[in-house]
XYZ file of C-alpha atoms in Angstrom:
189
model
C 0.000 0.000 0.000
C 1.089 3.503 -0.699
C 1.842 5.825 2.270
C -0.191 8.568 0.555
C -3.291 6.395 0.830
C -2.490 5.907 4.501
C -2.507 9.645 5.090
C -5.735 10.224 3.151
C -7.950 7.653 4.869
C -8.118 8.820 8.488
C -11.187 6.672 9.281
C -9.106 3.561 8.707
C -6.055 4.997 10.438
C -5.092 2.013 12.565
C -5.720 -0.545 9.821
C -3.807 1.385 7.177
C -0.977 2.236 9.547
C -0.421 -1.441 10.282
C -0.847 -2.368 6.603
C 1.793 0.187 5.647
C 4.317 -1.385 7.992
C 3.825 0.790 11.059
C 2.797 -0.283 14.520
C -0.407 0.776 16.218
C 0.128 3.489 18.821
C -1.263 2.973 22.301
C -3.376 6.163 22.138
C -4.233 6.789 18.458
C -5.479 10.345 19.095
C -2.524 11.540 21.162
C 0.176 9.781 19.173
C -1.127 10.045 15.598
C 1.700 10.837 13.202
C 1.696 14.301 11.645
C 1.349 12.883 8.121
C -2.050 11.398 9.023
C -3.488 14.825 9.870
C -5.229 16.697 7.081
C -3.625 20.063 6.406
C -5.723 23.127 7.144
C -7.138 24.600 3.941
C -5.462 27.838 2.928
C -8.838 29.387 2.081
C -9.717 29.435 5.784
C -7.250 32.212 6.594
C -8.447 34.391 9.441
C -10.405 37.445 8.347
C -9.298 40.681 9.980
C -11.688 41.791 12.702
C -14.065 44.548 11.666
C -14.578 47.680 13.664
C -17.980 47.720 15.324
C -20.624 50.129 14.087
C -21.115 52.597 16.915
C -17.675 51.923 18.360
C -14.830 54.371 18.914
C -14.307 54.575 15.149
C -17.196 55.531 12.848
C -17.448 52.835 10.165
C -20.082 51.969 7.581
C -21.784 48.602 7.113
C -18.770 47.275 5.161
C -16.372 48.210 7.965
C -14.926 51.162 6.005
C -13.748 54.294 7.757
C -14.722 57.648 6.224
C -17.340 55.805 4.135
C -14.537 54.895 1.755
C -13.076 58.382 1.274
C -9.310 58.973 1.194
C -8.074 60.298 4.580
C -4.830 61.604 3.084
C -6.535 63.581 0.294
C -8.346 65.745 2.865
C -4.972 66.878 4.175
C -2.932 67.016 0.991
C -5.525 68.116 -1.565
C -8.034 69.859 0.675
C -10.730 67.765 -0.988
C -13.004 64.827 -0.271
C -11.781 62.163 -2.706
C -13.333 58.717 -2.922
C -10.934 55.850 -2.361
C -10.893 52.578 -4.280
C -10.701 48.978 -3.074
C -7.409 48.489 -4.911
C -5.657 50.878 -2.506
C -6.841 49.793 0.920
C -5.243 49.494 4.333
C -6.605 47.966 7.556
C -6.009 50.012 10.696
C -7.909 49.791 13.990
C -9.968 46.932 12.527
C -11.420 49.255 9.866
C -10.739 49.300 6.151
C -9.412 52.606 4.881
C -9.582 53.284 1.150
C -7.334 55.598 -0.843
C -7.291 57.117 -4.314
C -3.747 55.907 -5.008
C -0.871 53.862 -3.625
C 1.058 56.941 -2.472
C -1.786 58.059 -0.198
C -2.258 54.523 1.131
C 1.441 54.247 1.926
C 1.521 57.688 3.583
C -1.408 56.682 5.791
C 0.119 53.300 6.631
C 3.336 55.023 7.736
C 1.558 57.499 10.064
C -2.178 56.793 10.425
C -2.626 59.095 13.431
C -1.503 62.028 11.259
C -4.343 61.503 8.778
C -7.199 59.805 10.636
C -10.148 62.040 11.499
C -10.545 63.429 14.971
C -13.259 62.019 17.231
C -13.200 58.666 15.486
C -14.728 60.209 12.367
C -18.009 61.104 14.051
C -19.684 64.475 13.476
C -17.624 67.094 15.272
C -20.614 69.211 16.243
C -22.292 66.060 17.533
C -19.393 65.687 19.969
C -20.063 69.251 21.178
C -23.583 67.997 21.987
C -22.153 64.801 23.571
C -23.509 62.635 20.763
C -22.059 60.323 18.129
C -23.621 61.290 14.821
C -22.799 59.986 11.372
C -21.210 62.251 8.790
C -21.308 63.322 5.196
C -17.652 62.699 4.269
C -17.818 65.647 1.882
C -18.459 68.044 4.807
C -15.091 68.505 6.502
C -12.615 70.948 7.986
C -8.854 70.580 8.273
C -7.751 72.777 11.169
C -4.194 72.717 12.557
C -3.531 69.524 10.543
C -6.513 67.773 12.180
C -9.444 66.450 10.146
C -12.960 67.150 11.418
C -16.119 65.823 9.771
C -19.719 66.999 9.923
C -23.248 65.685 9.488
C -24.166 68.313 6.876
C -23.438 71.864 5.698
C -25.783 73.480 8.228
C -24.128 71.726 11.162
C -20.664 72.597 9.830
C -21.646 76.264 9.529
C -23.028 76.304 13.071
C -19.825 74.699 14.385
C -17.655 77.208 12.511
C -19.561 80.180 13.948
C -17.634 79.621 17.227
C -14.675 77.581 16.028
C -12.409 78.066 19.058
C -15.157 77.532 21.630
C -16.507 74.459 19.866
C -13.053 72.914 19.399
C -12.496 73.369 23.127
C -15.774 71.565 23.867
C -14.848 68.752 21.474
C -11.517 68.297 23.241
C -13.220 68.043 26.639
C -16.254 65.964 25.578
C -14.689 63.296 23.331
C -12.867 61.370 26.109
C -16.193 61.052 27.977
C -18.131 59.642 25.001
C -15.494 57.823 22.926
C -16.228 54.372 24.364
C -20.016 54.805 24.449
C -22.398 53.538 21.775
C -24.528 56.217 20.043
C -27.725 54.637 21.451
C -26.323 54.855 24.979
C -25.624 58.555 24.477
C -29.161 59.118 23.196
C -30.536 57.356 26.290
C -28.300 59.499 28.554
C -29.766 62.669 26.991
C -33.381 61.499 27.429
């Protein structure tokens, strides 16, 4: 008998082992030779964990930060530029998309320099001690920090007292960062 057949037929392990010239182990489970074990399929590679919706980082249903917009483009181009799947990077269990390889590589080298403040939640929402979603095309880069907003009206209201609101964001975010948006809504009610 061929040793390959011995390795492929685990149900007949003891019979085939003896037939192939081996001796039966005393405890077949504990002492089974490595060649009798089926290799783990490569397709079962572990998937990266996905950031939780409502967690510290604002992600969409696909686990993408910034709803798939390029974090580096906000800083370098002053524009909201959609990223593409081809240029992605996983950081903090979220998928970050970029318009090109250069932006992806810049982010990968220093993600904290490009990631949005307040986990990518609406900046004015943080002033109100809430975690609100954003329109990734409503943003502000201030002192090299990226801030996002729910909509144009909210962004305008925030900007009407920029210094005061930034101060409130700085003091409120640590208190709400770990809380789920629903928990914050319940706290307000």
